[in-house]
PDB file of C-alpha atoms in Angstrom:
ATOM      1  CA  MET A  23     -26.072  10.500   1.556  1.00 76.00           C
ATOM      2  CA  LYS A  24     -25.828  14.196   3.153  1.00 81.00           C
ATOM      3  CA  THR A  25     -25.193  13.297   6.273  1.00 84.00           C
ATOM      4  CA  PHE A  26     -22.157  10.931   5.363  1.00 88.00           C
ATOM      5  CA  VAL A  27     -20.616  13.980   3.023  1.00 89.00           C
ATOM      6  CA  TRP A  28     -21.049  16.128   6.596  1.00 90.00           C
ATOM      7  CA  LEU A  29     -18.831  13.563   8.562  1.00 90.00           C
ATOM      8  CA  VAL A  30     -16.348  13.063   6.112  1.00 91.00           C
ATOM      9  CA  LYS A  31     -15.884  17.101   5.930  1.00 91.00           C
ATOM     10  CA  ARG A  32     -15.943  16.828   9.949  1.00 90.00           C
ATOM     11  CA  GLU A  33     -12.933  14.777   9.335  1.00 90.00           C
ATOM     12  CA  PHE A  34     -10.899  16.940   7.191  1.00 92.00           C
ATOM     13  CA  TRP A  35     -11.889  19.915   9.619  1.00 92.00           C
ATOM     14  CA  GLU A  36     -10.250  17.412  13.134  1.00 90.00           C
ATOM     15  CA  HIS A  37      -6.898  16.162  10.755  1.00 91.00           C
ATOM     16  CA  ARG A  38      -6.871  19.091   9.146  1.00 91.00           C
ATOM     17  CA  GLY A  39      -2.858  18.950  10.305  1.00 91.00           C
ATOM     18  CA  GLY A  40      -1.856  15.066   8.685  1.00 90.00           C
ATOM     19  CA  PHE A  41      -4.416  15.476   5.578  1.00 92.00           C
ATOM     20  CA  LEU A  42      -3.219  18.871   4.305  1.00 93.00           C
ATOM     21  CA  TRP A  43      -0.854  20.225   5.612  1.00 94.00           C
ATOM     22  CA  ALA A  44       1.783  17.153   6.447  1.00 94.00           C
ATOM     23  CA  PRO A  45       1.801  16.923   2.439  1.00 92.00           C
ATOM     24  CA  LEU A  46       2.011  20.257   2.434  1.00 93.00           C
ATOM     25  CA  VAL A  47       5.233  20.728   4.516  1.00 94.00           C
ATOM     26  CA  ALA A  48       6.544  17.930   2.849  1.00 92.00           C
ATOM     27  CA  GLY A  49       6.878  18.798  -0.272  1.00 90.00           C
ATOM     28  CA  SER A  50       7.180  21.979   0.210  1.00 92.00           C
ATOM     29  CA  VAL A  51      10.509  20.191   1.562  1.00 92.00           C
ATOM     30  CA  PHE A  52      11.435  18.817  -1.356  1.00 90.00           C
ATOM     31  CA  LEU A  53      11.278  20.904  -4.036  1.00 89.00           C
ATOM     32  CA  ILE A  54      13.414  23.831  -1.372  1.00 91.00           C
ATOM     33  CA  LEU A  55      15.948  20.875  -1.312  1.00 90.00           C
ATOM     34  CA  ASN A  56      16.107  20.439  -4.796  1.00 87.00           C
ATOM     35  CA  MET A  57      16.320  24.549  -5.299  1.00 86.00           C
ATOM     36  CA  MET A  58      19.207  24.551  -2.534  1.00 89.00           C
ATOM     37  CA  ALA A  59      20.975  21.523  -5.233  1.00 87.00           C
ATOM     38  CA  LEU A  60      20.452  23.148  -8.463  1.00 83.00           C
ATOM     39  CA  ILE A  61      22.079  26.979  -6.466  1.00 85.00           C
ATOM     40  CA  ALA A  62      24.880  24.498  -5.547  1.00 86.00           C
ATOM     41  CA  ALA A  63      25.489  22.941  -8.832  1.00 82.00           C
ATOM     42  CA  GLU A  64      25.824  26.189 -10.172  1.00 78.00           C
ATOM     43  CA  VAL A  65      27.800  27.791  -7.093  1.00 82.00           C
ATOM     44  CA  ILE A  66      30.304  25.056  -7.653  1.00 82.00           C
ATOM     45  CA  GLY A  67      30.395  24.894 -11.582  1.00 75.00           C
ATOM     46  CA  MET A  68      31.271  28.656 -11.469  1.00 75.00           C
ATOM     47  CA  ARG A  69      34.155  28.042  -9.239  1.00 76.00           C
ATOM     48  CA  HIS A  70      35.404  25.639 -10.783  1.00 72.00           C
ATOM     49  CA  GLY A  71      34.733  26.726 -15.059  1.00 68.00           C
ATOM     50  CA  MET A  72      32.374  24.469 -15.810  1.00 65.00           C
ATOM     51  CA  HIS A  73      30.002  24.766 -18.178  1.00 59.00           C
ATOM     52  CA  PHE A  74      26.470  22.653 -18.817  1.00 55.00           C
ATOM     53  CA  GLY A  75      24.246  23.368 -21.944  1.00 53.00           C
ATOM     54  CA  GLY A  76      24.298  25.416 -24.762  1.00 52.00           C
ATOM     55  CA  SER A  77      25.273  23.491 -27.984  1.00 55.00           C
ATOM     56  CA  ASP A  78      26.906  20.794 -26.607  1.00 58.00           C
ATOM     57  CA  LEU A  79      23.422  19.124 -25.407  1.00 59.00           C
ATOM     58  CA  HIS A  80      21.832  20.388 -28.269  1.00 61.00           C
ATOM     59  CA  MET A  81      24.520  18.505 -30.441  1.00 62.00           C
ATOM     60  CA  LEU A  82      22.928  15.975 -27.983  1.00 62.00           C
ATOM     61  CA  ILE A  83      20.099  16.129 -28.900  1.00 61.00           C
ATOM     62  CA  GLU A  84      19.722  16.512 -32.525  1.00 63.00           C
ATOM     63  CA  LYS A  85      22.022  13.291 -32.886  1.00 66.00           C
ATOM     64  CA  ALA A  86      19.801  11.119 -30.184  1.00 66.00           C
ATOM     65  CA  ASP A  87      17.862   8.234 -32.090  1.00 68.00           C
ATOM     66  CA  ALA A  88      14.268   7.742 -30.821  1.00 67.00           C
ATOM     67  CA  GLY A  89      14.794   5.001 -28.341  1.00 68.00           C
ATOM     68  CA  ASP A  90      17.234   8.004 -26.404  1.00 70.00           C
ATOM     69  CA  LEU A  91      14.262  11.047 -27.241  1.00 68.00           C
ATOM     70  CA  ALA A  92      11.847   8.197 -25.135  1.00 72.00           C
ATOM     71  CA  LYS A  93      13.763   8.315 -22.460  1.00 72.00           C
ATOM     72  CA  VAL A  94      14.733  11.426 -22.208  1.00 72.00           C
ATOM     73  CA  GLY A  95      10.770  12.016 -22.164  1.00 73.00           C
ATOM     74  CA  THR A  96      10.749   9.070 -19.499  1.00 75.00           C
ATOM     75  CA  GLY A  97      13.384  10.839 -17.010  1.00 75.00           C
ATOM     76  CA  LEU A  98      11.118  13.926 -17.555  1.00 74.00           C
ATOM     77  CA  ASP A  99       7.872  12.076 -16.537  1.00 76.00           C
ATOM     78  CA  LEU A 100      10.025  10.659 -13.003  1.00 77.00           C
ATOM     79  CA  ALA A 101      10.987  14.116 -12.068  1.00 75.00           C
ATOM     80  CA  LEU A 102       7.340  14.818 -12.272  1.00 75.00           C
ATOM     81  CA  LEU A 103       6.760  11.686 -10.583  1.00 77.00           C
ATOM     82  CA  SER A 104       9.650  12.757  -8.195  1.00 78.00           C
ATOM     83  CA  SER A 105       8.269  15.103  -5.444  1.00 76.00           C
ATOM     84  CA  THR A 106       5.029  11.976  -4.893  1.00 81.00           C
ATOM     85  CA  GLY A 107       8.152   9.772  -3.102  1.00 83.00           C
ATOM     86  CA  ILE A 108       8.415  11.563  -0.441  1.00 87.00           C
ATOM     87  CA  ILE A 109       4.542  12.732  -0.109  1.00 90.00           C
ATOM     88  CA  GLY A 110       3.054   8.769  -0.611  1.00 89.00           C
ATOM     89  CA  ILE A 111       6.071   8.507   3.061  1.00 91.00           C
ATOM     90  CA  VAL A 112       4.246  11.102   5.243  1.00 92.00           C
ATOM     91  CA  MET A 113       0.804  10.220   3.904  1.00 93.00           C
ATOM     92  CA  GLY A 114       1.381   6.747   5.118  1.00 92.00           C
ATOM     93  CA  PHE A 115       2.589   7.373   8.189  1.00 94.00           C
ATOM     94  CA  VAL A 116      -0.865   9.815   7.901  1.00 94.00           C
ATOM     95  CA  VAL A 117      -3.170   6.666   7.387  1.00 94.00           C
ATOM     96  CA  LEU A 118      -2.022   4.397  10.017  1.00 93.00           C
ATOM     97  CA  PHE A 119      -1.576   6.932  12.859  1.00 93.00           C
ATOM     98  CA  TYR A 120      -5.204   8.626  12.230  1.00 94.00           C
ATOM     99  CA  CYS A 121      -6.625   5.096  11.773  1.00 93.00           C
ATOM    100  CA  LEU A 122      -5.328   4.006  15.204  1.00 92.00           C
ATOM    101  CA  GLY A 123      -6.553   7.303  16.475  1.00 90.00           C
ATOM    102  CA  SER A 124      -9.428   6.905  14.176  1.00 89.00           C
ATOM    103  CA  LEU A 125     -12.048   4.874  16.671  1.00 89.00           C
ATOM    104  CA  TYR A 126      -9.325   5.202  20.360  1.00 89.00           C
ATOM    105  CA  ASP A 127      -9.522   9.492  20.698  1.00 87.00           C
ATOM    106  CA  ASP A 128     -13.073   9.388  21.340  1.00 85.00           C
ATOM    107  CA  ARG A 129     -13.195   7.050  23.782  1.00 84.00           C
ATOM    108  CA  ARG A 130     -10.405   8.456  25.672  1.00 84.00           C
ATOM    109  CA  ASP A 131     -11.668  11.271  26.075  1.00 83.00           C
ATOM    110  CA  ARG A 132     -15.319  10.539  26.133  1.00 82.00           C
ATOM    111  CA  SER A 133     -16.436  13.036  23.168  1.00 81.00           C
ATOM    112  CA  ILE A 134     -17.536   9.277  22.339  1.00 81.00           C
ATOM    113  CA  LEU A 135     -21.468  10.190  24.661  1.00 82.00           C
ATOM    114  CA  PHE A 136     -21.976  13.118  22.611  1.00 83.00           C
ATOM    115  CA  TRP A 137     -21.558  11.248  19.431  1.00 80.00           C
ATOM    116  CA  LYS A 138     -23.630   8.374  19.946  1.00 79.00           C
ATOM    117  CA  SER A 139     -26.431  11.210  21.546  1.00 83.00           C
ATOM    118  CA  LEU A 140     -26.581  12.041  17.395  1.00 83.00           C
ATOM    119  CA  PRO A 141     -29.081  10.217  15.648  1.00 83.00           C
ATOM    120  CA  ILE A 142     -25.874   8.330  13.418  1.00 83.00           C
ATOM    121  CA  SER A 143     -25.107   5.129  13.127  1.00 88.00           C
ATOM    122  CA  ASP A 144     -21.927   3.934  14.337  1.00 87.00           C
ATOM    123  CA  MET A 145     -21.458   2.501  10.454  1.00 91.00           C
ATOM    124  CA  ARG A 146     -21.686   5.328   8.748  1.00 90.00           C
ATOM    125  CA  THR A 147     -19.225   7.060  11.205  1.00 90.00           C
ATOM    126  CA  VAL A 148     -16.646   4.067  11.060  1.00 92.00           C
ATOM    127  CA  LEU A 149     -17.269   4.351   7.146  1.00 93.00           C
ATOM    128  CA  ALA A 150     -16.800   7.715   7.380  1.00 93.00           C
ATOM    129  CA  LYS A 151     -13.575   7.327   8.812  1.00 93.00           C
ATOM    130  CA  VAL A 152     -13.112   4.389   6.320  1.00 94.00           C
ATOM    131  CA  VAL A 153     -13.471   6.658   2.990  1.00 94.00           C
ATOM    132  CA  SER A 154     -11.278   9.522   4.421  1.00 94.00           C
ATOM    133  CA  ALA A 155      -8.227   6.813   4.889  1.00 93.00           C
ATOM    134  CA  VAL A 156      -8.346   5.245   1.438  1.00 93.00           C
ATOM    135  CA  ILE A 157      -9.310   8.248  -0.658  1.00 93.00           C
ATOM    136  CA  LEU A 158     -10.045  11.902   0.488  1.00 94.00           C
ATOM    137  CA  VAL A 159      -6.268  11.416   2.055  1.00 94.00           C
ATOM    138  CA  PRO A 160      -4.987  10.171  -0.841  1.00 94.00           C
ATOM    139  CA  VAL A 161      -6.590  12.201  -3.132  1.00 94.00           C
ATOM    140  CA  ILE A 162      -4.594  15.150  -1.672  1.00 94.00           C
ATOM    141  CA  ALA A 163      -1.473  14.094  -1.782  1.00 93.00           C
ATOM    142  CA  VAL A 164      -2.359  13.390  -5.109  1.00 92.00           C
ATOM    143  CA  VAL A 165      -3.588  16.976  -5.781  1.00 93.00           C
ATOM    144  CA  ILE A 166      -0.323  18.333  -3.913  1.00 93.00           C
ATOM    145  CA  GLY A 167       2.359  16.149  -5.721  1.00 90.00           C
ATOM    146  CA  ILE A 168       1.073  16.979  -9.181  1.00 89.00           C
ATOM    147  CA  ALA A 169       1.467  20.552  -7.701  1.00 91.00           C
ATOM    148  CA  ILE A 170       4.820  20.373  -6.688  1.00 90.00           C
ATOM    149  CA  GLY A 171       5.585  18.268  -9.606  1.00 86.00           C
ATOM    150  CA  VAL A 172       4.715  20.635 -11.480  1.00 85.00           C
ATOM    151  CA  ILE A 173       6.473  23.521 -10.286  1.00 88.00           C
ATOM    152  CA  GLN A 174      10.188  21.427 -10.129  1.00 85.00           C
ATOM    153  CA  LEU A 175       9.273  20.540 -13.638  1.00 82.00           C
ATOM    154  CA  ILE A 176       8.839  24.309 -14.180  1.00 83.00           C
ATOM    155  CA  MET A 177      12.404  25.361 -12.352  1.00 84.00           C
ATOM    156  CA  PHE A 178      14.300  23.415 -14.319  1.00 80.00           C
ATOM    157  CA  ALA A 179      12.896  24.816 -17.382  1.00 78.00           C
ATOM    158  CA  ILE A 180      14.142  28.309 -15.948  1.00 81.00           C
ATOM    159  CA  VAL A 181      17.566  26.970 -15.028  1.00 80.00           C
ATOM    160  CA  LEU A 182      18.346  25.445 -18.260  1.00 75.00           C
ATOM    161  CA  SER A 183      16.867  28.513 -20.229  1.00 76.00           C
ATOM    162  CA  PHE A 184      19.859  30.582 -18.046  1.00 76.00           C
ATOM    163  CA  HIS A 185      22.377  27.913 -20.080  1.00 71.00           C
ATOM    164  CA  GLY A 186      20.953  29.412 -23.621  1.00 69.00           C
ATOM    165  CA  ILE A 187      18.835  25.617 -23.383  1.00 68.00           C
ATOM    166  CA  ASN A 188      15.353  25.289 -25.304  1.00 69.00           C
ATOM    167  CA  ALA A 189      13.498  23.889 -21.944  1.00 67.00           C
ATOM    168  CA  TRP A 190      10.109  23.884 -23.158  1.00 70.00           C
ATOM    169  CA  GLN A 191      11.098  22.139 -26.424  1.00 68.00           C
ATOM    170  CA  LEU A 192      13.037  19.396 -24.131  1.00 70.00           C
ATOM    171  CA  LEU A 193       9.916  19.507 -21.754  1.00 71.00           C
ATOM    172  CA  THR A 194       7.826  18.819 -25.539  1.00 74.00           C
ATOM    173  CA  LEU A 195       9.076  15.216 -24.851  1.00 72.00           C
ATOM    174  CA  ALA A 196       8.112  14.577 -21.216  1.00 73.00           C
ATOM    175  CA  HIS A 197       4.072  13.282 -21.217  1.00 77.00           C
ATOM    176  CA  PRO A 198       2.770  15.083 -18.329  1.00 78.00           C
ATOM    177  CA  ILE A 199      -1.295  14.462 -18.788  1.00 81.00           C
ATOM    178  CA  ARG A 200      -0.128  10.928 -19.151  1.00 80.00           C
ATOM    179  CA  THR A 201       1.980  10.591 -15.897  1.00 80.00           C
ATOM    180  CA  ILE A 202      -0.737  12.561 -13.790  1.00 83.00           C
ATOM    181  CA  LEU A 203      -3.550  10.166 -15.392  1.00 83.00           C
ATOM    182  CA  ALA A 204      -1.468   6.965 -13.977  1.00 82.00           C
ATOM    183  CA  MET A 205      -1.093   9.368 -10.696  1.00 84.00           C
ATOM    184  CA  ILE A 206      -4.570  10.243 -10.371  1.00 86.00           C
ATOM    185  CA  THR A 207      -6.104   6.184 -11.358  1.00 84.00           C
ATOM    186  CA  ALA A 208      -3.335   5.234  -8.316  1.00 86.00           C
ATOM    187  CA  VAL A 209      -5.934   6.036  -5.680  1.00 89.00           C
ATOM    188  CA  PRO A 210      -8.560   3.607  -6.197  1.00 90.00           C
ATOM    189  CA  LEU A 211      -6.645   0.775  -6.262  1.00 89.00           C
ATOM    190  CA  TYR A 212      -4.821   2.276  -3.013  1.00 90.00           C
ATOM    191  CA  ALA A 213      -7.846   2.412  -1.493  1.00 92.00           C
ATOM    192  CA  LEU A 214      -8.416  -1.123  -2.327  1.00 92.00           C
ATOM    193  CA  TRP A 215      -4.728  -2.438  -1.863  1.00 91.00           C
ATOM    194  CA  ALA A 216      -5.120  -0.801   1.654  1.00 92.00           C
ATOM    195  CA  LEU A 217      -8.151  -2.537   3.406  1.00 93.00           C
ATOM    196  CA  PRO A 218      -6.655  -5.020   5.074  1.00 93.00           C
ATOM    197  CA  ALA A 219      -4.338  -2.636   7.304  1.00 93.00           C
ATOM    198  CA  VAL A 220      -6.968   0.125   7.298  1.00 94.00           C
ATOM    199  CA  GLY A 221      -8.956  -2.639   8.477  1.00 94.00           C
ATOM    200  CA  TRP A 222      -7.189  -3.936  11.147  1.00 94.00           C
ATOM    201  CA  LEU A 223      -5.560  -0.578  12.808  1.00 94.00           C
ATOM    202  CA  MET A 224      -9.360   0.965  13.073  1.00 93.00           C
ATOM    203  CA  LEU A 225     -10.442  -2.837  14.992  1.00 93.00           C
ATOM    204  CA  CYS A 226      -7.475  -2.312  17.118  1.00 93.00           C
ATOM    205  CA  SER A 227      -8.984   1.408  17.894  1.00 92.00           C
ATOM    206  CA  ALA A 228     -12.207  -0.235  18.692  1.00 90.00           C
ATOM    207  CA  TRP A 229     -11.324  -2.232  20.613  1.00 90.00           C
ATOM    208  CA  ALA A 230      -7.938  -1.588  23.111  1.00 87.00           C
ATOM    209  CA  ARG A 231      -8.457  -0.195  25.566  1.00 85.00           C
ATOM    210  CA  SER A 232      -5.187   2.172  26.047  1.00 84.00           C
ATOM    211  CA  LYS A 233      -2.075   2.136  23.736  1.00 86.00           C
ATOM    212  CA  PRO A 234      -3.533   0.701  20.206  1.00 88.00           C
ATOM    213  CA  PHE A 235      -0.373   1.482  18.563  1.00 90.00           C
ATOM    214  CA  LEU A 236       1.011  -1.510  20.480  1.00 89.00           C
ATOM    215  CA  TRP A 237      -1.985  -3.759  20.168  1.00 90.00           C
ATOM    216  CA  ALA A 238      -1.902  -2.703  16.435  1.00 90.00           C
ATOM    217  CA  VAL A 239       2.147  -3.293  16.150  1.00 89.00           C
ATOM    218  CA  ALA A 240       3.657  -5.309  18.521  1.00 88.00           C
ATOM    219  CA  ALA A 241       0.454  -8.435  17.944  1.00 88.00           C
ATOM    220  CA  PRO A 242       1.055  -9.619  15.272  1.00 88.00           C
ATOM    221  CA  LEU A 243       5.238  -9.489  15.292  1.00 90.00           C
ATOM    222  CA  VAL A 244       5.067 -11.586  18.268  1.00 89.00           C
ATOM    223  CA  THR A 245       3.005 -13.755  16.414  1.00 88.00           C
ATOM    224  CA  GLY A 246       5.355 -13.429  13.122  1.00 85.00           C
ATOM    225  CA  LEU A 247       7.604 -14.086  15.975  1.00 88.00           C
ATOM    226  CA  MET A 248       5.648 -17.316  17.325  1.00 87.00           C
ATOM    227  CA  VAL A 249       5.427 -18.940  13.870  1.00 84.00           C
ATOM    228  CA  THR A 250       9.522 -18.867  12.906  1.00 84.00           C
ATOM    229  CA  TRP A 251      10.011 -19.709  15.919  1.00 84.00           C
ATOM    230  CA  PHE A 252       8.056 -22.943  14.876  1.00 81.00           C
ATOM    231  CA  ASN A 253       9.410 -23.361  11.771  1.00 78.00           C
ATOM    232  CA  ILE A 254      13.001 -23.443  13.137  1.00 79.00           C
ATOM    233  CA  MET A 255      11.474 -26.024  15.699  1.00 78.00           C
ATOM    234  CA  GLY A 256      10.277 -28.373  13.004  1.00 74.00           C
ATOM    235  CA  LEU A 257       7.224 -28.411  15.413  1.00 70.00           C
ATOM    236  CA  PHE A 258       4.268 -26.997  12.580  1.00 68.00           C
ATOM    237  CA  ASN A 259       4.697 -27.204   8.738  1.00 69.00           C
ATOM    238  CA  LEU A 260       4.203 -23.132   8.460  1.00 67.00           C
ATOM    239  CA  SER A 261       5.997 -21.372   6.160  1.00 72.00           C
ATOM    240  CA  SER A 262       7.592 -17.909   8.263  1.00 77.00           C
ATOM    241  CA  THR A 263       8.011 -16.161   4.893  1.00 81.00           C
ATOM    242  CA  TRP A 264       4.768 -16.420   3.634  1.00 81.00           C
ATOM    243  CA  PHE A 265       3.109 -15.344   7.617  1.00 82.00           C
ATOM    244  CA  TRP A 266       5.421 -12.892   7.224  1.00 84.00           C
ATOM    245  CA  HIS A 267       4.651 -11.706   3.431  1.00 81.00           C
ATOM    246  CA  HIS A 268       0.964 -12.148   3.409  1.00 82.00           C
ATOM    247  CA  ILE A 269       0.014 -11.075   6.849  1.00 86.00           C
ATOM    248  CA  VAL A 270       1.902  -9.012   8.765  1.00 86.00           C
ATOM    249  CA  GLN A 271       3.429  -6.653   6.330  1.00 86.00           C
ATOM    250  CA  ARG A 272      -0.162  -6.528   4.643  1.00 86.00           C
ATOM    251  CA  ILE A 273      -2.345  -5.630   7.998  1.00 88.00           C
ATOM    252  CA  ILE A 274       0.500  -2.972   9.192  1.00 87.00           C
ATOM    253  CA  LEU A 275       2.492  -1.743   6.066  1.00 88.00           C
ATOM    254  CA  SER A 276      -0.351  -1.727   2.931  1.00 89.00           C
ATOM    255  CA  VAL A 277      -1.489   2.100   4.401  1.00 89.00           C
ATOM    256  CA  PHE A 278       1.839   3.289   2.444  1.00 90.00           C
ATOM    257  CA  PRO A 279       1.525   3.819  -1.406  1.00 87.00           C
ATOM    258  CA  GLY A 280       3.680   1.192  -3.813  1.00 80.00           C
ATOM    259  CA  SER A 281       3.411  -0.982  -1.273  1.00 80.00           C
ATOM    260  CA  ASN A 282       1.813  -3.468  -3.640  1.00 76.00           C
ATOM    261  CA  LEU A 283       4.822  -2.941  -6.393  1.00 73.00           C
ATOM    262  CA  VAL A 284       6.988  -5.047  -2.778  1.00 68.00           C
ATOM    263  CA  PHE A 285       4.241  -7.234  -2.141  1.00 66.00           C
ATOM    264  CA  ASP A 286       2.555  -8.221  -4.307  1.00 62.00           C
ATOM    265  CA  GLU A 287       3.839 -11.045  -6.161  1.00 63.00           C
ATOM    266  CA  HIS A 288       1.509 -11.180  -8.948  1.00 61.00           C
ATOM    267  CA  GLN A 289       2.906  -7.544 -10.625  1.00 61.00           C
ATOM    268  CA  MET A 290       6.267  -7.391  -9.569  1.00 61.00           C
ATOM    269  CA  GLN A 291       5.910 -10.453 -11.923  1.00 64.00           C
ATOM    270  CA  ALA A 292       4.071  -8.546 -14.810  1.00 61.00           C
ATOM    271  CA  MET A 293       7.173  -5.792 -14.006  1.00 60.00           C
ATOM    272  CA  ALA A 294       9.533  -8.418 -14.014  1.00 60.00           C
ATOM    273  CA  GLN A 295       8.408  -9.114 -17.587  1.00 61.00           C
ATOM    274  CA  LEU A 296       8.372  -5.493 -19.123  1.00 57.00           C
ATOM    275  CA  GLY A 297      12.182  -5.966 -18.705  1.00 56.00           C
ATOM    276  CA  ASP A 298      13.458  -2.187 -19.890  1.00 57.00           C
ATOM    277  CA  ASP A 299       9.909  -0.515 -20.984  1.00 57.00           C
ATOM    278  CA  ALA A 300       8.696  -1.304 -16.857  1.00 55.00           C
ATOM    279  CA  PRO A 301       9.769   2.416 -15.937  1.00 56.00           C
ATOM    280  CA  SER A 302       7.411   3.859 -18.815  1.00 57.00           C
ATOM    281  CA  ALA A 303       5.444   1.242 -18.829  1.00 60.00           C
ATOM    282  CA  ILE A 304       4.387   2.360 -14.918  1.00 62.00           C
ATOM    283  CA  LEU A 305       3.960   5.848 -15.248  1.00 61.00           C
ATOM    284  CA  THR A 306       0.180   4.788 -17.107  1.00 65.00           C
ATOM    285  CA  PRO A 307      -3.164   4.802 -16.306  1.00 63.00           C
ATOM    286  CA  GLY A 308      -3.414   1.201 -17.092  1.00 64.00           C
ATOM    287  CA  SER A 309      -0.439  -0.231 -15.291  1.00 65.00           C
ATOM    288  CA  SER A 310      -2.607   0.618 -12.418  1.00 67.00           C
ATOM    289  CA  PHE A 311      -4.805  -1.729 -12.579  1.00 72.00           C
ATOM    290  CA  LEU A 312      -2.809  -4.913 -13.501  1.00 73.00           C
ATOM    291  CA  LEU A 313      -3.248  -4.754  -9.310  1.00 75.00           C
ATOM    292  CA  LEU A 314      -6.677  -5.756 -10.489  1.00 80.00           C
ATOM    293  CA  GLY A 315      -5.473  -8.922 -11.573  1.00 77.00           C
ATOM    294  CA  SER A 316      -4.214 -10.106  -8.426  1.00 81.00           C
ATOM    295  CA  ILE A 317      -5.852 -12.661  -6.094  1.00 85.00           C
ATOM    296  CA  GLU A 318      -3.896 -10.971  -2.775  1.00 85.00           C
ATOM    297  CA  LEU A 319      -5.597  -7.551  -3.762  1.00 87.00           C
ATOM    298  CA  TRP A 320      -9.315  -9.608  -3.490  1.00 91.00           C
ATOM    299  CA  ILE A 321      -8.444 -11.689  -0.473  1.00 91.00           C
ATOM    300  CA  GLY A 322      -7.806  -8.322   1.359  1.00 90.00           C
ATOM    301  CA  VAL A 323     -10.068  -6.571   0.438  1.00 93.00           C
ATOM    302  CA  VAL A 324     -12.697  -9.110   2.193  1.00 95.00           C
ATOM    303  CA  ALA A 325     -10.434  -9.007   4.979  1.00 93.00           C
ATOM    304  CA  GLY A 326      -9.980  -5.591   5.011  1.00 93.00           C
ATOM    305  CA  ILE A 327     -14.233  -5.537   4.686  1.00 95.00           C
ATOM    306  CA  ALA A 328     -14.282  -7.775   7.388  1.00 95.00           C
ATOM    307  CA  LEU A 329     -11.844  -5.766   9.899  1.00 94.00           C
ATOM    308  CA  ILE A 330     -13.943  -3.059   9.119  1.00 95.00           C
ATOM    309  CA  ALA A 331     -16.878  -4.555   9.840  1.00 95.00           C
ATOM    310  CA  ALA A 332     -15.642  -6.159  13.764  1.00 94.00           C
ATOM    311  CA  ALA A 333     -14.884  -2.447  14.322  1.00 93.00           C
ATOM    312  CA  ILE A 334     -18.104  -1.224  13.247  1.00 93.00           C
ATOM    313  CA  TRP A 335     -19.206  -4.075  16.303  1.00 92.00           C
ATOM    314  CA  PHE A 336     -16.780  -3.040  18.998  1.00 90.00           C
ATOM    315  CA  ARG A 337     -17.560   0.333  18.480  1.00 88.00           C
ATOM    316  CA  ARG A 338     -21.118   0.044  19.193  1.00 86.00           C
ATOM    317  CA  VAL A 339     -20.542  -2.476  21.971  1.00 84.00           C
ATOM    318  CA  ARG A 340     -17.689  -0.854  23.347  1.00 74.00           C
ATOM    319  CA  ASP A 341     -18.237   0.377  27.177  1.00 68.00           C
ATOM    320  CA  ASP A 342     -15.121   2.115  28.481  1.00 64.00           C
ATOM    321  CA  SER A 343     -17.335   3.198  32.000  1.00 59.00           C
TER     322      SER A 343
END
């Protein structure tokens, strides 16, 4: 176990730029853009004599019913969560390119000869990279996302306080602990959902003699186009929509957080049944576990394990010399 932990630490040290600095820079840029927007709003308001806040907002809050106050709280929760959007996109690209290079780069620079001389099995090496991709990277992104979200809320509170609004009272309508728990509980679900994509990318990384990106992306796209062509020609009874939805998108785009909300029909139906309560329901920890009832998730997990096993086998037998 101790060796495995050191292998994961090695992955962090070697890829600190992508694992840590990329989401940190993305979050900082997000904060700076929000700050610039607030300053621009203040300047434009002063130039045109517009005033926001004060007694008008107090009056609106006093007259608001429980439903309106709940919507204000949901809006604040979404503001806390908003920074994770851009950080999640950056994280998806980091995981994608990390997996593509994880088993290819050390073959390319021949450092694999050194790592194979150590008493560490190929299975441990590959699994350490899998854990880095589906656990370590999302955990770092969530921690940075929470920090950026809290800073953003404090920034809004300070700006509102300049307008005579008791922003701290307004912030009591938010549910920061519930939102943070929802973000934390989403990490293990992301690990399960991303497994087929991580397995496919690592398989290409272990198998391809060159240009693993081309094989990982072009192969499913060309296959999808062929299935579409066969479907148009009526040669085989194949559903091109099913193939693109369940194969191509799953093995390429599942590394992006939130892709399950778009690609998983079970979760989309569950969210549709919530109606107007969907935004607030998404921000609860229990909403993340709706994914566990999806058969698509578990088929993907089985496929991901098989692809990772194939990557371990190729790692063991591949001889580029």
